PDB file of N, CA and C in Angstrom:
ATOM      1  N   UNK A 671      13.988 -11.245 -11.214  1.00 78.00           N
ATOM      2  CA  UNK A 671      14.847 -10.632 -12.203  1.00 78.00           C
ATOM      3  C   UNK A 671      14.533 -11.167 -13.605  1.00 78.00           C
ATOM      4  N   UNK A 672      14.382 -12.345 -13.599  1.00 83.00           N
ATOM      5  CA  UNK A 672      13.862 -13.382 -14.901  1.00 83.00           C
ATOM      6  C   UNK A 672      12.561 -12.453 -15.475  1.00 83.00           C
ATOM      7  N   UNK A 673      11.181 -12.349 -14.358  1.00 75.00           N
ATOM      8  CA  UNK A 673      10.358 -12.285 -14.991  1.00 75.00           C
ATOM      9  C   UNK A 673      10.255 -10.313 -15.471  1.00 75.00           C
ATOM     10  N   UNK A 674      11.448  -9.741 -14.711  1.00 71.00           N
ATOM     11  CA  UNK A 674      11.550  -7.972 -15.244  1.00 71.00           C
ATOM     12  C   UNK A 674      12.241  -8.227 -16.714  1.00 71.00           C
ATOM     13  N   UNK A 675      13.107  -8.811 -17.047  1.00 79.00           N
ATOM     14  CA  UNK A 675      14.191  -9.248 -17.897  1.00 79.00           C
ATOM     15  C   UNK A 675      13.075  -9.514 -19.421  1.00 79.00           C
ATOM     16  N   UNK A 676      12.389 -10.597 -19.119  1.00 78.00           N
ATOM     17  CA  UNK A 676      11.249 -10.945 -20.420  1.00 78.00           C
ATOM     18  C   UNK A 676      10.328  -9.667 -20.413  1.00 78.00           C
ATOM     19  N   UNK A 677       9.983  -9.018 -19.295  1.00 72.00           N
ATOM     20  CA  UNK A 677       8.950  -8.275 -19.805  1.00 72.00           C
ATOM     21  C   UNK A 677       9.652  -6.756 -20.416  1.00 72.00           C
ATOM     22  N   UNK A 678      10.831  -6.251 -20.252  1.00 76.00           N
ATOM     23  CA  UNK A 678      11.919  -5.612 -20.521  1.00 76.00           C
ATOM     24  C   UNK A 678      12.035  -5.835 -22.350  1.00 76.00           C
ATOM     25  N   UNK A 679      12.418  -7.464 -22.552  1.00 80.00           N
ATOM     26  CA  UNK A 679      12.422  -7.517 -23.999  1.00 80.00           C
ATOM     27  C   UNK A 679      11.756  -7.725 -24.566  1.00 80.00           C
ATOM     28  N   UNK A 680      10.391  -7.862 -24.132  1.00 76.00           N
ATOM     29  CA  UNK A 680       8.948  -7.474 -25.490  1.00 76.00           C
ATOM     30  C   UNK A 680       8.190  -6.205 -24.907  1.00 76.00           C
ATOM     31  N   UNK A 681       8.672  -5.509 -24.677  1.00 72.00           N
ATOM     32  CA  UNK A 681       8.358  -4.346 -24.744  1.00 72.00           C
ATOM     33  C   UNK A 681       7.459  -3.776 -23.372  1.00 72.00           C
ATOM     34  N   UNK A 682       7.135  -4.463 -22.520  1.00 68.00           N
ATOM     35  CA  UNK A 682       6.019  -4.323 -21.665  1.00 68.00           C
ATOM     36  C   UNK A 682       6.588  -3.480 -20.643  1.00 68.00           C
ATOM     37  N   UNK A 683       5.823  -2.531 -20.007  1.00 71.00           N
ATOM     38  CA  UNK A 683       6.068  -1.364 -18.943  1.00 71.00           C
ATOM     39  C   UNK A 683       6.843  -2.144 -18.027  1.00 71.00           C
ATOM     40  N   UNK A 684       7.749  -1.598 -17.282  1.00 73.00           N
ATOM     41  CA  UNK A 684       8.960  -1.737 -15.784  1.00 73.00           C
ATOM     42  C   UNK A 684       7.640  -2.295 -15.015  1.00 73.00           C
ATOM     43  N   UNK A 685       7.908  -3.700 -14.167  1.00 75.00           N
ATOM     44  CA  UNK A 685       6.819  -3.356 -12.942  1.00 75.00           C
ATOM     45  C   UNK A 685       6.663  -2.097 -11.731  1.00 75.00           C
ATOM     46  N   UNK A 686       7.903  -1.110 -12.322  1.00 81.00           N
ATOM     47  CA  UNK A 686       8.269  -0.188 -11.119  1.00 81.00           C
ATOM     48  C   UNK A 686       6.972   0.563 -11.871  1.00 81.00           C
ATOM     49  N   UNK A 687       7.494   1.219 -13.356  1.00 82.00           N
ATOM     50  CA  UNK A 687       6.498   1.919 -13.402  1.00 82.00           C
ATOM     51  C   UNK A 687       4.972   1.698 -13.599  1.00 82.00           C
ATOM     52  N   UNK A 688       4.974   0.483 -13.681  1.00 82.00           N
ATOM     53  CA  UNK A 688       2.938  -0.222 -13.492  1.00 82.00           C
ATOM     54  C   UNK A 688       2.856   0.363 -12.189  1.00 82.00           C
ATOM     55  N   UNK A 689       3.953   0.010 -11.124  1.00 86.00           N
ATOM     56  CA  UNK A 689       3.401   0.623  -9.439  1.00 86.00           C
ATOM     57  C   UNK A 689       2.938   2.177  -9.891  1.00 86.00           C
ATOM     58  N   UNK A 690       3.796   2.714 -10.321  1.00 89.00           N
ATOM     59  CA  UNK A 690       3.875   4.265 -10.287  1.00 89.00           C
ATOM     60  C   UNK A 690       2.526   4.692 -10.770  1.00 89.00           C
ATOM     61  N   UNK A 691       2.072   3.923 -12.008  1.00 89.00           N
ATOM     62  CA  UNK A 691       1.168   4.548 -12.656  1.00 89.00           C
ATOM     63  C   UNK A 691      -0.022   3.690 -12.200  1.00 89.00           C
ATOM     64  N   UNK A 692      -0.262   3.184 -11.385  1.00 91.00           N
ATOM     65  CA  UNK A 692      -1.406   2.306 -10.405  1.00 91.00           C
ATOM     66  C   UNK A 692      -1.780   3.369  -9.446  1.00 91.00           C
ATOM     67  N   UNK A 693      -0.688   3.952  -9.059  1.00 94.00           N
ATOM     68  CA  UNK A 693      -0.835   4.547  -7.731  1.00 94.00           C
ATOM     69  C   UNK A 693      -1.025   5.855  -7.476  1.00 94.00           C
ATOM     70  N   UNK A 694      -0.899   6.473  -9.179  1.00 94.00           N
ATOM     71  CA  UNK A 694      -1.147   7.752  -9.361  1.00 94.00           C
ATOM     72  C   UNK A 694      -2.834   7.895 -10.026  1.00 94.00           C
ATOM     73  N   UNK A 695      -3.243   6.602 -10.317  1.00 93.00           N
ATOM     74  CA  UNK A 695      -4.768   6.559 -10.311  1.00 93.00           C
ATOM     75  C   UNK A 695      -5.505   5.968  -8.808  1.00 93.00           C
ATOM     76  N   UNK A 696      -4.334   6.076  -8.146  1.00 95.00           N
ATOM     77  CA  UNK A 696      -5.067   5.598  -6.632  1.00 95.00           C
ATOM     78  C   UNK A 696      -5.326   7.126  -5.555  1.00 95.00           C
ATOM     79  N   UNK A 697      -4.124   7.477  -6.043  1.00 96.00           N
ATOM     80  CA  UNK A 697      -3.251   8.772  -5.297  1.00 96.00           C
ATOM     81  C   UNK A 697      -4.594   9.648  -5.167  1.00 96.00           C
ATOM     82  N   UNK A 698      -5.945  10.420  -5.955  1.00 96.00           N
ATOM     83  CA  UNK A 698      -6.431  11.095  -5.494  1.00 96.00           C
ATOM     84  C   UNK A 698      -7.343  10.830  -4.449  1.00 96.00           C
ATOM     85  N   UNK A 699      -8.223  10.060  -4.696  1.00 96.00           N
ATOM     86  CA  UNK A 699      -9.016   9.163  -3.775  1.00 96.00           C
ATOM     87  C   UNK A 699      -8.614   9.450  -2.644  1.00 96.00           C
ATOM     88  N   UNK A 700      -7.242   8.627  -2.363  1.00 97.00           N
ATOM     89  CA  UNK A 700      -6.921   8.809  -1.102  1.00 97.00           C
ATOM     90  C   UNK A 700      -6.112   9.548  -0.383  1.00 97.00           C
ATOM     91  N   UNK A 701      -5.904  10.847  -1.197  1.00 97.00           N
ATOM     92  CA  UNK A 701      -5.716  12.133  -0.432  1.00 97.00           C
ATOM     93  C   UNK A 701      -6.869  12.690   0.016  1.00 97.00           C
ATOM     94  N   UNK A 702      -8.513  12.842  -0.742  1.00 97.00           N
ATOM     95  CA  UNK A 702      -9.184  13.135  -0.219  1.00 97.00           C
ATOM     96  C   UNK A 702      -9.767  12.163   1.047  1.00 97.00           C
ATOM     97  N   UNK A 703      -9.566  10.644   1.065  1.00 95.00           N
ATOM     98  CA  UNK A 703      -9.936  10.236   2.559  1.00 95.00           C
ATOM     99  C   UNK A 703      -9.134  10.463   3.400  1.00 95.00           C
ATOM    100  N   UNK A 704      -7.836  10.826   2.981  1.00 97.00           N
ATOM    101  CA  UNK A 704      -6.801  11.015   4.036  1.00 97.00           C
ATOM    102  C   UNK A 704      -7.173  12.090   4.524  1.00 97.00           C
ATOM    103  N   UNK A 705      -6.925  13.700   3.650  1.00 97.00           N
ATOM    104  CA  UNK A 705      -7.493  15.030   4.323  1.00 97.00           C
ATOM    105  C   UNK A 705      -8.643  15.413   4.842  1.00 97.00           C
ATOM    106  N   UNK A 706      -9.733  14.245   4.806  1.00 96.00           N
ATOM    107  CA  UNK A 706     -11.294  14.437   5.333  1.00 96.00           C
ATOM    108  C   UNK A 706     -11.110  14.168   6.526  1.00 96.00           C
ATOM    109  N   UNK A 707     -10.046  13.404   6.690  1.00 92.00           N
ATOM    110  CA  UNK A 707      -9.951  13.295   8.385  1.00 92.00           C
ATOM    111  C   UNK A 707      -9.298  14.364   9.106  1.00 92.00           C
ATOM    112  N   UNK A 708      -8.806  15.333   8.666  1.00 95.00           N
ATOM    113  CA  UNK A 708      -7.980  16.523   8.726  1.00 95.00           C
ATOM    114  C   UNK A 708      -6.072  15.937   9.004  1.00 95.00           C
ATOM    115  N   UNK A 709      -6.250  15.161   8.070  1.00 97.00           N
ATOM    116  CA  UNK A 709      -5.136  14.842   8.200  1.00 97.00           C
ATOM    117  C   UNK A 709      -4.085  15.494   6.905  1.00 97.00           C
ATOM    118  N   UNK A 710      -2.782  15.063   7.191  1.00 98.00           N
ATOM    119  CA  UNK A 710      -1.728  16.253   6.143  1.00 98.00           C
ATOM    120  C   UNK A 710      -1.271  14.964   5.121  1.00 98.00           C
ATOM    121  N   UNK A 711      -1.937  14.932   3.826  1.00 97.00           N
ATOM    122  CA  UNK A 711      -1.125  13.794   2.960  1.00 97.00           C
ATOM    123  C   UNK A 711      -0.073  14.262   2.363  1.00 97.00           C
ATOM    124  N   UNK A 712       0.416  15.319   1.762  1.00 96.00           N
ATOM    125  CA  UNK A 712       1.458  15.895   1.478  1.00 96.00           C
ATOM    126  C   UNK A 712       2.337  15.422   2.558  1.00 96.00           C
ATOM    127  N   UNK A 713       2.477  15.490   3.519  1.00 98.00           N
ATOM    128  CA  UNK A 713       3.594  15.333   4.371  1.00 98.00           C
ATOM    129  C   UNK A 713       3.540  13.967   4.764  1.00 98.00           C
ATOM    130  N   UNK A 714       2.436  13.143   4.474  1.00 98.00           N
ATOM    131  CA  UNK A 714       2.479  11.679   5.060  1.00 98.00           C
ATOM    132  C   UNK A 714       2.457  10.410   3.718  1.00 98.00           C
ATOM    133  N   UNK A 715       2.111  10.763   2.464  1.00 98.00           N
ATOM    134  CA  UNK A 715       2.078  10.455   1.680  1.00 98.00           C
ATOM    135  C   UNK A 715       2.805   9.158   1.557  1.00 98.00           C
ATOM    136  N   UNK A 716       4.113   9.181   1.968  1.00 97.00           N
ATOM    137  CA  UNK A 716       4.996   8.000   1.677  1.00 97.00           C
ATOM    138  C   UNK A 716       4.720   7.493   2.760  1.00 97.00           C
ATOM    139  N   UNK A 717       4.749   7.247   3.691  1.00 98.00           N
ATOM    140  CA  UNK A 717       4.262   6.127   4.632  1.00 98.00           C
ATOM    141  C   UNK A 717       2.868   5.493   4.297  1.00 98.00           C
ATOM    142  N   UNK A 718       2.573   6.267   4.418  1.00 98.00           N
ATOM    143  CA  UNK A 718       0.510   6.226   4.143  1.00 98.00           C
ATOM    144  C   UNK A 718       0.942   4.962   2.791  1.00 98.00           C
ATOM    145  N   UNK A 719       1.434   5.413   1.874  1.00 98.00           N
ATOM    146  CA  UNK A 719       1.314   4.751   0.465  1.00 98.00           C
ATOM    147  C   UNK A 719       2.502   3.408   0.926  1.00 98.00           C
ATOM    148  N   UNK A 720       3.395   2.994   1.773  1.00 97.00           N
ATOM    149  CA  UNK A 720       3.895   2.271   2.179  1.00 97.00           C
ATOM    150  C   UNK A 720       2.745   1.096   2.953  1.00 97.00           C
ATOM    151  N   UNK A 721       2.137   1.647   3.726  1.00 98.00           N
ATOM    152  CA  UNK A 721       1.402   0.810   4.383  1.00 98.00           C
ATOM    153  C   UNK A 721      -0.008   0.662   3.621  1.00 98.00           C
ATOM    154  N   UNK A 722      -0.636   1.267   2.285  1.00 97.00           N
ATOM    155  CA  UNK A 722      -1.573   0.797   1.834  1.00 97.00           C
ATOM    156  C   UNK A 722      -0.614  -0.535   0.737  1.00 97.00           C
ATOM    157  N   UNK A 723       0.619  -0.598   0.367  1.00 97.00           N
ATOM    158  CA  UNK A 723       1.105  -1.066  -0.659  1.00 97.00           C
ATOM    159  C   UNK A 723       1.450  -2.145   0.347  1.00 97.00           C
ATOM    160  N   UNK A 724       1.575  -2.715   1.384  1.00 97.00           N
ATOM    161  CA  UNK A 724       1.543  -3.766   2.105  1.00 97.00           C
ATOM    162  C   UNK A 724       0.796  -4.054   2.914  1.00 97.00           C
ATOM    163  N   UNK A 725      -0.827  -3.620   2.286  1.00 97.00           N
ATOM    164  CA  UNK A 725      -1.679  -4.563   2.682  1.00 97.00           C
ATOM    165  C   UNK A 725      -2.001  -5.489   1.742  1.00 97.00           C
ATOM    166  N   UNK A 726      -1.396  -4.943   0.747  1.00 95.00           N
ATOM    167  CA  UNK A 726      -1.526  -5.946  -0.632  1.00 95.00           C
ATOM    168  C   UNK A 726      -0.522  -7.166  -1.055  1.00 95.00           C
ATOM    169  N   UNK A 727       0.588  -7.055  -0.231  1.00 95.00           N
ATOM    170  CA  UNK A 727       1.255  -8.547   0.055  1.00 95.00           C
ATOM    171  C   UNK A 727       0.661  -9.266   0.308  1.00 95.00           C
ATOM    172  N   UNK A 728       1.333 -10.975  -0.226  1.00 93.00           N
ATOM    173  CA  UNK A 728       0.661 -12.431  -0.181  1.00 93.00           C
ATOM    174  C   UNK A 728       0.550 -12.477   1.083  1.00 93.00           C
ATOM    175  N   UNK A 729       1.411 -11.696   2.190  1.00 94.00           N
ATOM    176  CA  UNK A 729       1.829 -12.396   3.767  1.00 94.00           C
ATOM    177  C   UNK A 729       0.331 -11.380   4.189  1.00 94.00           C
ATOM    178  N   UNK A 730      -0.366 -10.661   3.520  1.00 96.00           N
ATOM    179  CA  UNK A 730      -0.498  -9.489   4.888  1.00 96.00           C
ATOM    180  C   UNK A 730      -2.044  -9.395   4.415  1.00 96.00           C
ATOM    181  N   UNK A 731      -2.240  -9.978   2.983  1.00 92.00           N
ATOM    182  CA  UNK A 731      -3.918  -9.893   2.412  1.00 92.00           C
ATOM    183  C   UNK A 731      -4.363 -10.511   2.913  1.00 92.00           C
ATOM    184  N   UNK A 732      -5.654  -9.945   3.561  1.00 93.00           N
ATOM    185  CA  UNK A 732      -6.819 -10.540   4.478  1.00 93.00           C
ATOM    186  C   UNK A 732      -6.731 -10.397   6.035  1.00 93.00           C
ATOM    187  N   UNK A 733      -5.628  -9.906   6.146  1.00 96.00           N
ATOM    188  CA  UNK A 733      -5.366  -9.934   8.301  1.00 96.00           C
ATOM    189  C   UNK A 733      -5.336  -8.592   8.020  1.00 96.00           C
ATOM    190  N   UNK A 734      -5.092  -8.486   9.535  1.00 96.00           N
ATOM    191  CA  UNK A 734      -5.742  -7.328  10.072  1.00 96.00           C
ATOM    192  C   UNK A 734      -3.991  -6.780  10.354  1.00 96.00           C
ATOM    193  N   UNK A 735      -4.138  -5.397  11.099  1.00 97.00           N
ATOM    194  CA  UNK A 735      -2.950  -5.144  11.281  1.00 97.00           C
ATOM    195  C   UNK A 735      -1.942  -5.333  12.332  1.00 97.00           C
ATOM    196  N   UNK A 736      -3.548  -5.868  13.623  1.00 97.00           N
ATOM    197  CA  UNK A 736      -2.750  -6.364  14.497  1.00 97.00           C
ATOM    198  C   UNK A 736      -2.224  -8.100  14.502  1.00 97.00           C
ATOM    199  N   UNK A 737      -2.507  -8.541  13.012  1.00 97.00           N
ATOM    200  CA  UNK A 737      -2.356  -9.796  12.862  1.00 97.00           C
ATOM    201  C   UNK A 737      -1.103 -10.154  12.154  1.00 97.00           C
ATOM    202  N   UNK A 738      -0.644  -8.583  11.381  1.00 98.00           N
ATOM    203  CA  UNK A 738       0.582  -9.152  10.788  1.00 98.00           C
ATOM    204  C   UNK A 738       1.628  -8.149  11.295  1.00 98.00           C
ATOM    205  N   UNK A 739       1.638  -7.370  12.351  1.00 97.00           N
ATOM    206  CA  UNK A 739       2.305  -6.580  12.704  1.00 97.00           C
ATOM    207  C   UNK A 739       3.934  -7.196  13.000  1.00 97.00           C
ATOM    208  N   UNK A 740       4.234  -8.204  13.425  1.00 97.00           N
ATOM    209  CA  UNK A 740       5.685  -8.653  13.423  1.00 97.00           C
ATOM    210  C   UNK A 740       6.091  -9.263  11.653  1.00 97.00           C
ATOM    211  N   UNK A 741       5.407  -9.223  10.797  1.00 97.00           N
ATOM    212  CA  UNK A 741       6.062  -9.158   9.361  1.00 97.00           C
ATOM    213  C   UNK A 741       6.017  -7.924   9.617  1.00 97.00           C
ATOM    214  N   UNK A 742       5.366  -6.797   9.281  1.00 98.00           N
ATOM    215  CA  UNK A 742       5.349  -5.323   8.751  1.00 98.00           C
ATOM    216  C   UNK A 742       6.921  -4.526   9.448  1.00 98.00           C
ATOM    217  N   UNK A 743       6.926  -5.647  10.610  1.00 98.00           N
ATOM    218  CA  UNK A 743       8.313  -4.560  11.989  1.00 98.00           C
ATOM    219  C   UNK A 743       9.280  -5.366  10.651  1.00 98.00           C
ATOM    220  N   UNK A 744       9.196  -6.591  10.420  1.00 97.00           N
ATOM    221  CA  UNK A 744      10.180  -7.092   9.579  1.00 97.00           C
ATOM    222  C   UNK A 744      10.728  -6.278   8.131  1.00 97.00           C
ATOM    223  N   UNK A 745       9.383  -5.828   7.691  1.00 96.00           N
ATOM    224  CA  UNK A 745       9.121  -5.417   6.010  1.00 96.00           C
ATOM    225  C   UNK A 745       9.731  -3.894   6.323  1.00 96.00           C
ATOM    226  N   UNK A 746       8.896  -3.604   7.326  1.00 97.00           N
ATOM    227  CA  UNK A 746       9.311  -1.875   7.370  1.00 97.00           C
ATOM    228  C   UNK A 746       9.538  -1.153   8.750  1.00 97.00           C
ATOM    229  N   UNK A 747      10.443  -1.658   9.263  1.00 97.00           N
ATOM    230  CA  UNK A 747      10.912  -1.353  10.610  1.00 97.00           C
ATOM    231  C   UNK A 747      11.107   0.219  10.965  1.00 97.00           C
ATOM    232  N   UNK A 748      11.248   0.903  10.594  1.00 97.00           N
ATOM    233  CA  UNK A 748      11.420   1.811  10.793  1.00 97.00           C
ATOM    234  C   UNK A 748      10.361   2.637  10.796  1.00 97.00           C
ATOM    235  N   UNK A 749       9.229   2.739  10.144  1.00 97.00           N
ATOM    236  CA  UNK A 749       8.034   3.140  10.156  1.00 97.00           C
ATOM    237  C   UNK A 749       6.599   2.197  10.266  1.00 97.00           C
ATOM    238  N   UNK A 750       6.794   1.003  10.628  1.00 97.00           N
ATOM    239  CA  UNK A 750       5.459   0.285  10.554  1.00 97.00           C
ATOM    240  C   UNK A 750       4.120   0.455  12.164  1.00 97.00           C
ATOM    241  N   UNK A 751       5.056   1.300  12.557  1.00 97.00           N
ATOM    242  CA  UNK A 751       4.206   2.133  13.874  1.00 97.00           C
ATOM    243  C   UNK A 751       3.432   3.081  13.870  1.00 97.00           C
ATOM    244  N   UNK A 752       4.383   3.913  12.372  1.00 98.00           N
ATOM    245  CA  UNK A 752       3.770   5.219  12.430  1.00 98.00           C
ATOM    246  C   UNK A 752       2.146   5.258  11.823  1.00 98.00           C
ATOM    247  N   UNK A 753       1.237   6.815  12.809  1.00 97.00           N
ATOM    248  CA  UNK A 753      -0.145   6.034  12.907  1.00 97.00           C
ATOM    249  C   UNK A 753      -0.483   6.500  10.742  1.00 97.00           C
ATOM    250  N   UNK A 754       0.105   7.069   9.751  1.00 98.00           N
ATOM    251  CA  UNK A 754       0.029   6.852   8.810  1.00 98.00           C
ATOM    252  C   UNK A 754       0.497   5.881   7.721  1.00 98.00           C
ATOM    253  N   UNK A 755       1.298   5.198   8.619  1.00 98.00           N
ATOM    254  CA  UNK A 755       1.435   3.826   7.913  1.00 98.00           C
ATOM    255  C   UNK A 755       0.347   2.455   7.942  1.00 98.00           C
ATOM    256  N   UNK A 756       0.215   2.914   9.624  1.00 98.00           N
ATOM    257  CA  UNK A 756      -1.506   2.106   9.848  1.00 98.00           C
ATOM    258  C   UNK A 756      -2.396   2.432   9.017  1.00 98.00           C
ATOM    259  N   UNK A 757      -2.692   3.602   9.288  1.00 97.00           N
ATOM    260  CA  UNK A 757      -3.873   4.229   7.438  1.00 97.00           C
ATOM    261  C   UNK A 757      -3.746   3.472   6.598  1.00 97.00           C
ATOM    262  N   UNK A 758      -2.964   3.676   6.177  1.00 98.00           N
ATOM    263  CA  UNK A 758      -2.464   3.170   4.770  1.00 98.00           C
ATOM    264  C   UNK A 758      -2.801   1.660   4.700  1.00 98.00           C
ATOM    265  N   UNK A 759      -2.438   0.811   6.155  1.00 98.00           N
ATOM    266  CA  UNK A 759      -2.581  -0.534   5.675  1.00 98.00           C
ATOM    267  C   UNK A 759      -4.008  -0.763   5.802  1.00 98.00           C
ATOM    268  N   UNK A 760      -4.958   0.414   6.395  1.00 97.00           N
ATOM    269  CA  UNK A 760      -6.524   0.000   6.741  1.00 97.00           C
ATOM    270  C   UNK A 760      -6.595  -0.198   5.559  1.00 97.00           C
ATOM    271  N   UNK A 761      -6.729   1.175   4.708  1.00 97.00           N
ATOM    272  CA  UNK A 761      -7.135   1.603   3.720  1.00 97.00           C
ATOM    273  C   UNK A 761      -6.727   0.356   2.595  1.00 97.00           C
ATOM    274  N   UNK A 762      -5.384  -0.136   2.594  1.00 97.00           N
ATOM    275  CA  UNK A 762      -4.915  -1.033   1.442  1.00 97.00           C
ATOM    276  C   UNK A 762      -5.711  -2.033   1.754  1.00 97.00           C
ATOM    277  N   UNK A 763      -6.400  -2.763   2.891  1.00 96.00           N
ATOM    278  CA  UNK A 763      -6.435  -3.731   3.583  1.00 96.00           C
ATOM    279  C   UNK A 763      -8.319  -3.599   2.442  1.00 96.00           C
ATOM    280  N   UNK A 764      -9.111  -2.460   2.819  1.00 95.00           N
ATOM    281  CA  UNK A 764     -10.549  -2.157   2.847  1.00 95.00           C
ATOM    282  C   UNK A 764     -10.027  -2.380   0.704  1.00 95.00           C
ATOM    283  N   UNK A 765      -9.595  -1.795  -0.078  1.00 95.00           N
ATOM    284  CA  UNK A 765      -9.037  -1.726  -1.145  1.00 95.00           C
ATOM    285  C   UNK A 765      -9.133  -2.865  -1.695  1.00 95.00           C
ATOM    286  N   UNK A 766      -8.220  -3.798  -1.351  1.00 93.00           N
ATOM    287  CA  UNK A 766      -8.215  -5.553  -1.302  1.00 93.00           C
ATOM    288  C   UNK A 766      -9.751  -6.357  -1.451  1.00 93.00           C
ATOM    289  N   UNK A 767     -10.075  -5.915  -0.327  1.00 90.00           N
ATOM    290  CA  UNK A 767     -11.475  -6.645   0.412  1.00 90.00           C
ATOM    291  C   UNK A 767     -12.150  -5.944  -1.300  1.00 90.00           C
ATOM    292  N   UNK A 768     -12.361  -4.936  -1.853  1.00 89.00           N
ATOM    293  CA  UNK A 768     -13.673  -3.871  -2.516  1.00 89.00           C
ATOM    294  C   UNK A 768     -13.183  -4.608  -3.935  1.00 89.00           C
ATOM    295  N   UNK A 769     -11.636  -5.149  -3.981  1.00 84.00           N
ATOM    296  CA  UNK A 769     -11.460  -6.198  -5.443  1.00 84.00           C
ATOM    297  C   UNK A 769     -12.416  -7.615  -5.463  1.00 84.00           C
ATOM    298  N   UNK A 770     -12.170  -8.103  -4.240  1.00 77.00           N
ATOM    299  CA  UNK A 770     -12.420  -9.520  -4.282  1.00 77.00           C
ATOM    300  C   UNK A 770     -14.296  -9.646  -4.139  1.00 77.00           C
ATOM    301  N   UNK A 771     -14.839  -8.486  -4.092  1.00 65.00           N
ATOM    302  CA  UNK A 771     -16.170  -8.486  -4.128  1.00 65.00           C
ATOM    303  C   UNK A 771     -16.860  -7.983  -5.540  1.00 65.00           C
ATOM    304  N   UNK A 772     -15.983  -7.383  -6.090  1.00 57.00           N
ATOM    305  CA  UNK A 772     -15.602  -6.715  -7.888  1.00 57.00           C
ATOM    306  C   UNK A 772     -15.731  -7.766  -8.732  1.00 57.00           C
ATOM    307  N   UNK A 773     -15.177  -8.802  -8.494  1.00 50.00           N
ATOM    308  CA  UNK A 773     -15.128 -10.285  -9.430  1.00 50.00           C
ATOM    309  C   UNK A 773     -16.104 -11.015  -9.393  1.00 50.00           C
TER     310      UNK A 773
END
């Protein structure tokens, strides 16, 4: 709350909307790997983008999915099964890995 609060009073973007606008330069990319598989991103979109956005947690960068799967039941219980939330965490997971070789 501290560190939304300072960046709030010198002027600097919401971290909500840095997500938003991160993810809308992520968003085409991976509708086209999503639909090359003949898969439906329109309709899966929010999971898919749930589970690429927590492969990028401190708990979950670098494992695999069968490695952090009892955080993810924790983080997102209700969908951390579904097989487009798995996508999502490959994909966030492969994403991660394509930064740390970038530097």
């Amino acid at each position: 709350d501290l560190a939304r609060a300072v960046l709030k009073r010198d002027g600097a973007e919401s971290v909500d909307a840095a997500r938003e606008q991160w993810w809308v330069g992520m968003r085409d990319a991976e509708m086209e790997h999503y639909t090359r598989e003949g898969r439906d991103f329109a309709q899966d979109e929010k999971e898919y983008r749930l589970g690429f956005e927590s492969a990028l947690y401190w708990q979950t960068r670098g494992r695999s999915y069968d490695e952090v799967a009892g955080i993810l039941r924790e983080i997102h219980p209700d969908i951390y099964r579904a097989d487009s939330f798995r996508r999502g965490y490959e994909r966030g997971q492969h994403y991660s890995h394509s930064l740390k070789l970038s530097k």
